[in-house]
Amino acid sequence: MVRIMPVDRLSDEDVREILTRYRKVALVGASPKPERDASDVMRYLLEHGYEVYPVNPRYGEVLGRKCYSSLLDIPDDVEIVDLFVRPEFTVEYVEQAIEKGARVVWFQFNTYNREAFKRAKEAGLVVVAHRCMKKEHERLVSY
Ligand code: COA
């Protein structure tokens, strides 16, 4: 049976609005390793003026920014939660995103989890899925 991947049904205009309206990003699964896409995307977002809060219990600091174990430890509002963790870890972070009052949950490639997606939607968050924040920014904002 062919499984149809759910899509976020957002238009280019919607995604552009998300990328320009919100500036505070928690990047979950942050890594100092240059070979990790999370590292490349975090660097890009910092270069483009976003406030980025790395989240990964393994590290105290990533790319010179204090790294947090939980979204709830971040001493600032968080608007976008950008997920770079395996699908099984996304549910707990979506719960934290809801508690933290985030506006958007962004599932990068290979992070999609049906339960997490559904939970975020039900809580009224905007959900972006199967897209890359960097790629979408390049395509829609900084072209
Ligand atoms: N919370 C926070 N971070 C966690 C975590 C958790 N519960 N569990 C693991 N991590 C971190 C790890 O520390 C690791 O970083 P490290 O190597 O610096 O230690 C990182 O997440 C990835 O760990 P792992 O689970 O081994 O990942 P993987 O190799 O199986 O890859 C993804 C899974 C989701 C990270 C990977 O597919 C990915 O990067 N997807 C996004 C791709 C993308 O959108 N790229 C942009 C294209 S433009």
mmCIF file with all atom_site columns, C-alpha atoms and ligand atoms in Angstrom:
data_model
loop_
_atom_site.group_PDB
_atom_site.id
_atom_site.type_symbol
_atom_site.label_atom_id
_atom_site.label_alt_id
_atom_site.label_comp_id
_atom_site.label_asym_id
_atom_site.label_entity_id
_atom_site.label_seq_id
_atom_site.pdbx_PDB_ins_code
_atom_site.Cartn_x
_atom_site.Cartn_y
_atom_site.Cartn_z
_atom_site.occupancy
_atom_site.B_iso_or_equiv
_atom_site.pdbx_formal_charge
_atom_site.auth_seq_id
_atom_site.auth_comp_id
_atom_site.auth_asym_id
_atom_site.auth_atom_id
_atom_site.pdbx_PDB_model_num
ATOM   1   C CA  . MET A 1 1   ? 0.000  0.000  0.000  1.00 0.00 ? 1   MET A CA  1
ATOM   2   C CA  . VAL A 1 2   ? 1.281  3.427  -0.864 1.00 0.00 ? 2   VAL A CA  1
ATOM   3   C CA  . ARG A 1 3   ? 1.327  5.762  2.120  1.00 0.00 ? 3   ARG A CA  1
ATOM   4   C CA  . ILE A 1 4   ? 0.520  9.320  1.247  1.00 0.00 ? 4   ILE A CA  1
ATOM   5   C CA  . MET A 1 5   ? 2.616  11.714 3.301  1.00 0.00 ? 5   MET A CA  1
ATOM   6   C CA  . PRO A 1 6   ? 0.505  14.383 4.909  1.00 0.00 ? 6   PRO A CA  1
ATOM   7   C CA  . VAL A 1 7   ? 1.315  17.879 3.825  1.00 0.00 ? 7   VAL A CA  1
ATOM   8   C CA  . ASP A 1 8   ? 1.066  21.048 5.819  1.00 0.00 ? 8   ASP A CA  1
ATOM   9   C CA  . ARG A 1 9   ? -1.159 22.670 3.180  1.00 0.00 ? 9   ARG A CA  1
ATOM   10  C CA  . LEU A 1 10  ? 0.586  26.000 3.637  1.00 0.00 ? 10  LEU A CA  1
ATOM   11  C CA  . SER A 1 11  ? 0.940  28.336 0.683  1.00 0.00 ? 11  SER A CA  1
ATOM   12  C CA  . ASP A 1 12  ? 4.179  30.096 -0.192 1.00 0.00 ? 12  ASP A CA  1
ATOM   13  C CA  . GLU A 1 13  ? 2.590  33.235 1.207  1.00 0.00 ? 13  GLU A CA  1
ATOM   14  C CA  . ASP A 1 14  ? 1.872  31.485 4.518  1.00 0.00 ? 14  ASP A CA  1
ATOM   15  C CA  . VAL A 1 15  ? 5.448  30.232 4.814  1.00 0.00 ? 15  VAL A CA  1
ATOM   16  C CA  . ARG A 1 16  ? 6.863  33.647 3.916  1.00 0.00 ? 16  ARG A CA  1
ATOM   17  C CA  . GLU A 1 17  ? 4.660  35.198 6.593  1.00 0.00 ? 17  GLU A CA  1
ATOM   18  C CA  . ILE A 1 18  ? 5.928  32.706 9.196  1.00 0.00 ? 18  ILE A CA  1
ATOM   19  C CA  . LEU A 1 19  ? 9.545  33.366 8.260  1.00 0.00 ? 19  LEU A CA  1
ATOM   20  C CA  . THR A 1 20  ? 9.235  37.133 8.400  1.00 0.00 ? 20  THR A CA  1
ATOM   21  C CA  . ARG A 1 21  ? 6.869  37.586 11.307 1.00 0.00 ? 21  ARG A CA  1
ATOM   22  C CA  . TYR A 1 22  ? 8.603  35.318 13.818 1.00 0.00 ? 22  TYR A CA  1
ATOM   23  C CA  . ARG A 1 23  ? 12.252 35.730 14.791 1.00 0.00 ? 23  ARG A CA  1
ATOM   24  C CA  . LYS A 1 24  ? 12.753 33.598 17.921 1.00 0.00 ? 24  LYS A CA  1
ATOM   25  C CA  . VAL A 1 25  ? 13.625 30.027 17.123 1.00 0.00 ? 25  VAL A CA  1
ATOM   26  C CA  . ALA A 1 26  ? 14.326 27.044 19.363 1.00 0.00 ? 26  ALA A CA  1
ATOM   27  C CA  . LEU A 1 27  ? 16.401 24.636 17.298 1.00 0.00 ? 27  LEU A CA  1
ATOM   28  C CA  . VAL A 1 28  ? 15.876 21.157 18.742 1.00 0.00 ? 28  VAL A CA  1
ATOM   29  C CA  . GLY A 1 29  ? 18.600 18.626 18.061 1.00 0.00 ? 29  GLY A CA  1
ATOM   30  C CA  . ALA A 1 30  ? 21.197 21.345 17.780 1.00 0.00 ? 30  ALA A CA  1
ATOM   31  C CA  . SER A 1 31  ? 24.691 20.060 17.124 1.00 0.00 ? 31  SER A CA  1
ATOM   32  C CA  . PRO A 1 32  ? 28.167 21.538 16.901 1.00 0.00 ? 32  PRO A CA  1
ATOM   33  C CA  . LYS A 1 33  ? 29.117 18.931 14.269 1.00 0.00 ? 33  LYS A CA  1
ATOM   34  C CA  . PRO A 1 34  ? 29.520 20.618 10.885 1.00 0.00 ? 34  PRO A CA  1
ATOM   35  C CA  . GLU A 1 35  ? 28.274 17.493 9.096  1.00 0.00 ? 35  GLU A CA  1
ATOM   36  C CA  . ARG A 1 36  ? 24.862 17.793 10.784 1.00 0.00 ? 36  ARG A CA  1
ATOM   37  C CA  . ASP A 1 37  ? 22.220 19.730 8.846  1.00 0.00 ? 37  ASP A CA  1
ATOM   38  C CA  . ALA A 1 38  ? 21.094 21.190 12.179 1.00 0.00 ? 38  ALA A CA  1
ATOM   39  C CA  . SER A 1 39  ? 24.440 22.953 12.438 1.00 0.00 ? 39  SER A CA  1
ATOM   40  C CA  . ASP A 1 40  ? 24.271 24.385 8.916  1.00 0.00 ? 40  ASP A CA  1
ATOM   41  C CA  . VAL A 1 41  ? 20.697 25.598 9.369  1.00 0.00 ? 41  VAL A CA  1
ATOM   42  C CA  . MET A 1 42  ? 21.424 27.127 12.773 1.00 0.00 ? 42  MET A CA  1
ATOM   43  C CA  . ARG A 1 43  ? 24.361 29.064 11.334 1.00 0.00 ? 43  ARG A CA  1
ATOM   44  C CA  . TYR A 1 44  ? 22.204 30.267 8.449  1.00 0.00 ? 44  TYR A CA  1
ATOM   45  C CA  . LEU A 1 45  ? 19.406 31.432 10.743 1.00 0.00 ? 45  LEU A CA  1
ATOM   46  C CA  . LEU A 1 46  ? 21.851 33.338 12.959 1.00 0.00 ? 46  LEU A CA  1
ATOM   47  C CA  . GLU A 1 47  ? 23.350 34.989 9.880  1.00 0.00 ? 47  GLU A CA  1
ATOM   48  C CA  . HIS A 1 48  ? 19.874 36.056 8.822  1.00 0.00 ? 48  HIS A CA  1
ATOM   49  C CA  . GLY A 1 49  ? 19.020 37.783 12.065 1.00 0.00 ? 49  GLY A CA  1
ATOM   50  C CA  . TYR A 1 50  ? 17.049 35.126 13.908 1.00 0.00 ? 50  TYR A CA  1
ATOM   51  C CA  . GLU A 1 51  ? 17.438 34.687 17.643 1.00 0.00 ? 51  GLU A CA  1
ATOM   52  C CA  . VAL A 1 52  ? 18.313 30.999 17.858 1.00 0.00 ? 52  VAL A CA  1
ATOM   53  C CA  . TYR A 1 53  ? 18.178 28.964 21.061 1.00 0.00 ? 53  TYR A CA  1
ATOM   54  C CA  . PRO A 1 54  ? 19.821 25.560 20.608 1.00 0.00 ? 54  PRO A CA  1
ATOM   55  C CA  . VAL A 1 55  ? 18.185 22.662 22.451 1.00 0.00 ? 55  VAL A CA  1
ATOM   56  C CA  . ASN A 1 56  ? 20.017 19.402 23.131 1.00 0.00 ? 56  ASN A CA  1
ATOM   57  C CA  . PRO A 1 57  ? 20.664 17.898 26.574 1.00 0.00 ? 57  PRO A CA  1
ATOM   58  C CA  . ARG A 1 58  ? 24.063 16.681 25.356 1.00 0.00 ? 58  ARG A CA  1
ATOM   59  C CA  . TYR A 1 59  ? 25.620 20.117 25.042 1.00 0.00 ? 59  TYR A CA  1
ATOM   60  C CA  . GLY A 1 60  ? 26.190 23.206 27.187 1.00 0.00 ? 60  GLY A CA  1
ATOM   61  C CA  . GLU A 1 61  ? 26.879 25.391 24.188 1.00 0.00 ? 61  GLU A CA  1
ATOM   62  C CA  . VAL A 1 62  ? 26.419 25.160 20.427 1.00 0.00 ? 62  VAL A CA  1
ATOM   63  C CA  . LEU A 1 63  ? 27.941 27.624 17.956 1.00 0.00 ? 63  LEU A CA  1
ATOM   64  C CA  . GLY A 1 64  ? 28.704 29.966 20.803 1.00 0.00 ? 64  GLY A CA  1
ATOM   65  C CA  . ARG A 1 65  ? 25.127 30.026 22.071 1.00 0.00 ? 65  ARG A CA  1
ATOM   66  C CA  . LYS A 1 66  ? 24.005 28.572 25.391 1.00 0.00 ? 66  LYS A CA  1
ATOM   67  C CA  . CYS A 1 67  ? 22.288 25.262 24.760 1.00 0.00 ? 67  CYS A CA  1
ATOM   68  C CA  . TYR A 1 68  ? 19.213 24.167 26.696 1.00 0.00 ? 68  TYR A CA  1
ATOM   69  C CA  . SER A 1 69  ? 17.940 20.751 27.756 1.00 0.00 ? 69  SER A CA  1
ATOM   70  C CA  . SER A 1 70  ? 14.324 21.743 27.444 1.00 0.00 ? 70  SER A CA  1
ATOM   71  C CA  . LEU A 1 71  ? 12.322 24.453 25.719 1.00 0.00 ? 71  LEU A CA  1
ATOM   72  C CA  . LEU A 1 72  ? 11.000 25.304 29.158 1.00 0.00 ? 72  LEU A CA  1
ATOM   73  C CA  . ASP A 1 73  ? 14.465 26.400 30.312 1.00 0.00 ? 73  ASP A CA  1
ATOM   74  C CA  . ILE A 1 74  ? 14.785 29.062 27.601 1.00 0.00 ? 74  ILE A CA  1
ATOM   75  C CA  . PRO A 1 75  ? 14.617 32.464 29.316 1.00 0.00 ? 75  PRO A CA  1
ATOM   76  C CA  . ASP A 1 76  ? 12.770 34.134 26.460 1.00 0.00 ? 76  ASP A CA  1
ATOM   77  C CA  . ASP A 1 77  ? 9.681  33.645 24.346 1.00 0.00 ? 77  ASP A CA  1
ATOM   78  C CA  . VAL A 1 78  ? 9.964  31.063 21.621 1.00 0.00 ? 78  VAL A CA  1
ATOM   79  C CA  . GLU A 1 79  ? 7.990  31.555 18.415 1.00 0.00 ? 79  GLU A CA  1
ATOM   80  C CA  . ILE A 1 80  ? 9.179  28.755 16.139 1.00 0.00 ? 80  ILE A CA  1
ATOM   81  C CA  . VAL A 1 81  ? 10.286 25.317 17.292 1.00 0.00 ? 81  VAL A CA  1
ATOM   82  C CA  . ASP A 1 82  ? 12.440 23.828 14.540 1.00 0.00 ? 82  ASP A CA  1
ATOM   83  C CA  . LEU A 1 83  ? 12.763 20.068 14.948 1.00 0.00 ? 83  LEU A CA  1
ATOM   84  C CA  . PHE A 1 84  ? 15.941 18.197 14.001 1.00 0.00 ? 84  PHE A CA  1
ATOM   85  C CA  . VAL A 1 85  ? 15.391 15.062 16.068 1.00 0.00 ? 85  VAL A CA  1
ATOM   86  C CA  . ARG A 1 86  ? 14.207 11.588 15.161 1.00 0.00 ? 86  ARG A CA  1
ATOM   87  C CA  . PRO A 1 87  ? 10.409 11.245 14.985 1.00 0.00 ? 87  PRO A CA  1
ATOM   88  C CA  . GLU A 1 88  ? 10.156 9.416  18.313 1.00 0.00 ? 88  GLU A CA  1
ATOM   89  C CA  . PHE A 1 89  ? 11.551 12.424 20.166 1.00 0.00 ? 89  PHE A CA  1
ATOM   90  C CA  . THR A 1 90  ? 9.241  15.003 18.632 1.00 0.00 ? 90  THR A CA  1
ATOM   91  C CA  . VAL A 1 91  ? 6.215  14.354 20.847 1.00 0.00 ? 91  VAL A CA  1
ATOM   92  C CA  . GLU A 1 92  ? 7.876  15.553 24.049 1.00 0.00 ? 92  GLU A CA  1
ATOM   93  C CA  . TYR A 1 93  ? 9.125  18.670 22.300 1.00 0.00 ? 93  TYR A CA  1
ATOM   94  C CA  . VAL A 1 94  ? 5.697  19.435 20.875 1.00 0.00 ? 94  VAL A CA  1
ATOM   95  C CA  . GLU A 1 95  ? 4.308  19.214 24.411 1.00 0.00 ? 95  GLU A CA  1
ATOM   96  C CA  . GLN A 1 96  ? 6.996  21.651 25.536 1.00 0.00 ? 96  GLN A CA  1
ATOM   97  C CA  . ALA A 1 97  ? 6.250  23.931 22.572 1.00 0.00 ? 97  ALA A CA  1
ATOM   98  C CA  . ILE A 1 98  ? 2.600  24.064 23.601 1.00 0.00 ? 98  ILE A CA  1
ATOM   99  C CA  . GLU A 1 99  ? 3.475  24.788 27.238 1.00 0.00 ? 99  GLU A CA  1
ATOM   100 C CA  . LYS A 1 100 ? 5.990  27.423 26.180 1.00 0.00 ? 100 LYS A CA  1
ATOM   101 C CA  . GLY A 1 101 ? 3.415  29.224 24.047 1.00 0.00 ? 101 GLY A CA  1
ATOM   102 C CA  . ALA A 1 102 ? 5.240  28.772 20.746 1.00 0.00 ? 102 ALA A CA  1
ATOM   103 C CA  . ARG A 1 103 ? 3.327  29.699 17.591 1.00 0.00 ? 103 ARG A CA  1
ATOM   104 C CA  . VAL A 1 104 ? 4.856  27.352 15.034 1.00 0.00 ? 104 VAL A CA  1
ATOM   105 C CA  . VAL A 1 105 ? 6.208  23.802 15.066 1.00 0.00 ? 105 VAL A CA  1
ATOM   106 C CA  . TRP A 1 106 ? 8.444  23.118 12.101 1.00 0.00 ? 106 TRP A CA  1
ATOM   107 C CA  . PHE A 1 107 ? 9.201  19.487 11.175 1.00 0.00 ? 107 PHE A CA  1
ATOM   108 C CA  . GLN A 1 108 ? 12.392 19.302 9.147  1.00 0.00 ? 108 GLN A CA  1
ATOM   109 C CA  . PHE A 1 109 ? 12.837 16.368 6.756  1.00 0.00 ? 109 PHE A CA  1
ATOM   110 C CA  . ASN A 1 110 ? 12.754 12.910 8.348  1.00 0.00 ? 110 ASN A CA  1
ATOM   111 C CA  . THR A 1 111 ? 11.363 14.161 11.646 1.00 0.00 ? 111 THR A CA  1
ATOM   112 C CA  . TYR A 1 112 ? 7.642  13.767 10.975 1.00 0.00 ? 112 TYR A CA  1
ATOM   113 C CA  . ASN A 1 113 ? 5.635  12.028 13.655 1.00 0.00 ? 113 ASN A CA  1
ATOM   114 C CA  . ARG A 1 114 ? 1.901  11.686 13.191 1.00 0.00 ? 114 ARG A CA  1
ATOM   115 C CA  . GLU A 1 115 ? 1.048  11.989 16.876 1.00 0.00 ? 115 GLU A CA  1
ATOM   116 C CA  . ALA A 1 116 ? 3.228  15.069 17.357 1.00 0.00 ? 116 ALA A CA  1
ATOM   117 C CA  . PHE A 1 117 ? 1.793  16.696 14.224 1.00 0.00 ? 117 PHE A CA  1
ATOM   118 C CA  . LYS A 1 118 ? -1.772 16.043 15.375 1.00 0.00 ? 118 LYS A CA  1
ATOM   119 C CA  . ARG A 1 119 ? -1.122 17.249 18.913 1.00 0.00 ? 119 ARG A CA  1
ATOM   120 C CA  . ALA A 1 120 ? 0.407  20.526 17.690 1.00 0.00 ? 120 ALA A CA  1
ATOM   121 C CA  . LYS A 1 121 ? -2.506 21.120 15.313 1.00 0.00 ? 121 LYS A CA  1
ATOM   122 C CA  . GLU A 1 122 ? -5.089 20.406 17.988 1.00 0.00 ? 122 GLU A CA  1
ATOM   123 C CA  . ALA A 1 123 ? -3.370 22.866 20.308 1.00 0.00 ? 123 ALA A CA  1
ATOM   124 C CA  . GLY A 1 124 ? -3.755 25.535 17.635 1.00 0.00 ? 124 GLY A CA  1
ATOM   125 C CA  . LEU A 1 125 ? -0.137 25.837 16.588 1.00 0.00 ? 125 LEU A CA  1
ATOM   126 C CA  . VAL A 1 126 ? 0.809  26.373 12.978 1.00 0.00 ? 126 VAL A CA  1
ATOM   127 C CA  . VAL A 1 127 ? 2.517  23.239 11.726 1.00 0.00 ? 127 VAL A CA  1
ATOM   128 C CA  . VAL A 1 128 ? 5.068  23.214 8.943  1.00 0.00 ? 128 VAL A CA  1
ATOM   129 C CA  . ALA A 1 129 ? 6.189  19.821 7.713  1.00 0.00 ? 129 ALA A CA  1
ATOM   130 C CA  . HIS A 1 130 ? 8.590  18.263 5.213  1.00 0.00 ? 130 HIS A CA  1
ATOM   131 C CA  . ARG A 1 131 ? 10.324 21.547 4.593  1.00 0.00 ? 131 ARG A CA  1
ATOM   132 C CA  . CYS A 1 132 ? 13.635 23.076 5.572  1.00 0.00 ? 132 CYS A CA  1
ATOM   133 C CA  . MET A 1 133 ? 13.672 26.495 7.241  1.00 0.00 ? 133 MET A CA  1
ATOM   134 C CA  . LYS A 1 134 ? 16.875 27.454 5.464  1.00 0.00 ? 134 LYS A CA  1
ATOM   135 C CA  . LYS A 1 135 ? 15.715 26.281 2.049  1.00 0.00 ? 135 LYS A CA  1
ATOM   136 C CA  . GLU A 1 136 ? 12.358 28.006 2.433  1.00 0.00 ? 136 GLU A CA  1
ATOM   137 C CA  . HIS A 1 137 ? 14.022 31.210 3.577  1.00 0.00 ? 137 HIS A CA  1
ATOM   138 C CA  . GLU A 1 138 ? 16.346 31.133 0.552  1.00 0.00 ? 138 GLU A CA  1
ATOM   139 C CA  . ARG A 1 139 ? 13.426 30.413 -1.763 1.00 0.00 ? 139 ARG A CA  1
ATOM   140 C CA  . LEU A 1 140 ? 10.861 32.845 -0.367 1.00 0.00 ? 140 LEU A CA  1
ATOM   141 C CA  . VAL A 1 141 ? 12.654 35.566 1.572  1.00 0.00 ? 141 VAL A CA  1
ATOM   142 C CA  . SER A 1 142 ? 16.299 36.110 0.691  1.00 0.00 ? 142 SER A CA  1
ATOM   143 C CA  . TYR A 1 143 ? 16.321 35.297 -3.024 1.00 0.00 ? 143 TYR A CA  1
HETATM 144 N N1  . COA B 2 .   ? 16.840 16.066 22.138 1.00 0.00 ? 1   COA B N1  1
HETATM 145 C C1  . COA B 2 .   ? 17.690 16.908 21.524 1.00 0.00 ? 1   COA B C1  1
HETATM 146 N N2  . COA B 2 .   ? 18.665 16.490 20.695 1.00 0.00 ? 1   COA B N2  1
HETATM 147 C C2  . COA B 2 .   ? 18.757 15.169 20.491 1.00 0.00 ? 1   COA B C2  1
HETATM 148 C C3  . COA B 2 .   ? 17.896 14.242 21.093 1.00 0.00 ? 1   COA B C3  1
HETATM 149 C C4  . COA B 2 .   ? 16.904 14.738 21.963 1.00 0.00 ? 1   COA B C4  1
HETATM 150 N N3  . COA B 2 .   ? 16.021 13.939 22.583 1.00 0.00 ? 1   COA B N3  1
HETATM 151 N N4  . COA B 2 .   ? 18.231 12.988 20.687 1.00 0.00 ? 1   COA B N4  1
HETATM 152 C C5  . COA B 2 .   ? 19.264 13.123 19.843 1.00 0.00 ? 1   COA B C5  1
HETATM 153 N N5  . COA B 2 .   ? 19.577 14.444 19.736 1.00 0.00 ? 1   COA B N5  1
HETATM 154 C C6  . COA B 2 .   ? 20.630 15.035 18.921 1.00 0.00 ? 1   COA B C6  1
HETATM 155 C C7  . COA B 2 .   ? 21.907 14.242 19.003 1.00 0.00 ? 1   COA B C7  1
HETATM 156 O O1  . COA B 2 .   ? 22.709 14.732 20.064 1.00 0.00 ? 1   COA B O1  1
HETATM 157 C C8  . COA B 2 .   ? 22.541 14.427 17.650 1.00 0.00 ? 1   COA B C8  1
HETATM 158 O O2  . COA B 2 .   ? 23.510 15.438 17.592 1.00 0.00 ? 1   COA B O2  1
HETATM 159 P P1  . COA B 2 .   ? 25.074 15.050 17.827 1.00 0.00 ? 1   COA B P1  1
HETATM 160 O O3  . COA B 2 .   ? 25.478 14.136 16.701 1.00 0.00 ? 1   COA B O3  1
HETATM 161 O O4  . COA B 2 .   ? 25.782 16.364 17.823 1.00 0.00 ? 1   COA B O4  1
HETATM 162 O O5  . COA B 2 .   ? 25.150 14.381 19.169 1.00 0.00 ? 1   COA B O5  1
HETATM 163 C C9  . COA B 2 .   ? 21.373 14.830 16.748 1.00 0.00 ? 1   COA B C9  1
HETATM 164 O O6  . COA B 2 .   ? 20.240 15.013 17.581 1.00 0.00 ? 1   COA B O6  1
HETATM 165 C C10 . COA B 2 .   ? 21.019 13.771 15.738 1.00 0.00 ? 1   COA B C10 1
HETATM 166 O O7  . COA B 2 .   ? 21.035 12.556 16.393 1.00 0.00 ? 1   COA B O7  1
HETATM 167 P P2  . COA B 2 .   ? 20.537 11.159 15.771 1.00 0.00 ? 1   COA B P2  1
HETATM 168 O O8  . COA B 2 .   ? 19.316 10.763 16.528 1.00 0.00 ? 1   COA B O8  1
HETATM 169 O O9  . COA B 2 .   ? 21.664 10.192 15.774 1.00 0.00 ? 1   COA B O9  1
HETATM 170 O O10 . COA B 2 .   ? 20.157 11.574 14.281 1.00 0.00 ? 1   COA B O10 1
HETATM 171 P P3  . COA B 2 .   ? 20.174 10.771 12.899 1.00 0.00 ? 1   COA B P3  1
HETATM 172 O O11 . COA B 2 .   ? 21.555 10.695 12.376 1.00 0.00 ? 1   COA B O11 1
HETATM 173 O O12 . COA B 2 .   ? 19.374 9.525  12.987 1.00 0.00 ? 1   COA B O12 1
HETATM 174 O O13 . COA B 2 .   ? 19.355 11.827 12.008 1.00 0.00 ? 1   COA B O13 1
HETATM 175 C C11 . COA B 2 .   ? 17.761 13.613 11.991 1.00 0.00 ? 1   COA B C11 1
HETATM 176 C C12 . COA B 2 .   ? 18.013 12.145 12.321 1.00 0.00 ? 1   COA B C12 1
HETATM 177 C C13 . COA B 2 .   ? 16.292 13.866 12.201 1.00 0.00 ? 1   COA B C13 1
HETATM 178 C C14 . COA B 2 .   ? 18.596 14.484 12.930 1.00 0.00 ? 1   COA B C14 1
HETATM 179 C C15 . COA B 2 .   ? 18.192 13.867 10.523 1.00 0.00 ? 1   COA B C15 1
HETATM 180 O O14 . COA B 2 .   ? 17.446 13.048 9.657  1.00 0.00 ? 1   COA B O14 1
HETATM 181 C C16 . COA B 2 .   ? 18.036 15.317 10.120 1.00 0.00 ? 1   COA B C16 1
HETATM 182 O O15 . COA B 2 .   ? 18.961 16.109 10.313 1.00 0.00 ? 1   COA B O15 1
HETATM 183 N N6  . COA B 2 .   ? 16.861 15.681 9.548  1.00 0.00 ? 1   COA B N6  1
HETATM 184 C C17 . COA B 2 .   ? 16.637 17.010 9.055  1.00 0.00 ? 1   COA B C17 1
HETATM 185 C C18 . COA B 2 .   ? 17.147 17.086 7.631  1.00 0.00 ? 1   COA B C18 1
HETATM 186 C C19 . COA B 2 .   ? 16.903 18.455 7.049  1.00 0.00 ? 1   COA B C19 1
HETATM 187 O O16 . COA B 2 .   ? 15.802 18.966 7.068  1.00 0.00 ? 1   COA B O16 1
HETATM 188 N N7  . COA B 2 .   ? 17.975 19.055 6.506  1.00 0.00 ? 1   COA B N7  1
HETATM 189 C C20 . COA B 2 .   ? 17.937 20.340 5.916  1.00 0.00 ? 1   COA B C20 1
HETATM 190 C C21 . COA B 2 .   ? 17.927 20.178 4.431  1.00 0.00 ? 1   COA B C21 1
HETATM 191 S S1  . COA B 2 .   ? 17.887 21.767 3.668  1.00 0.00 ? 1   COA B S1  1
#
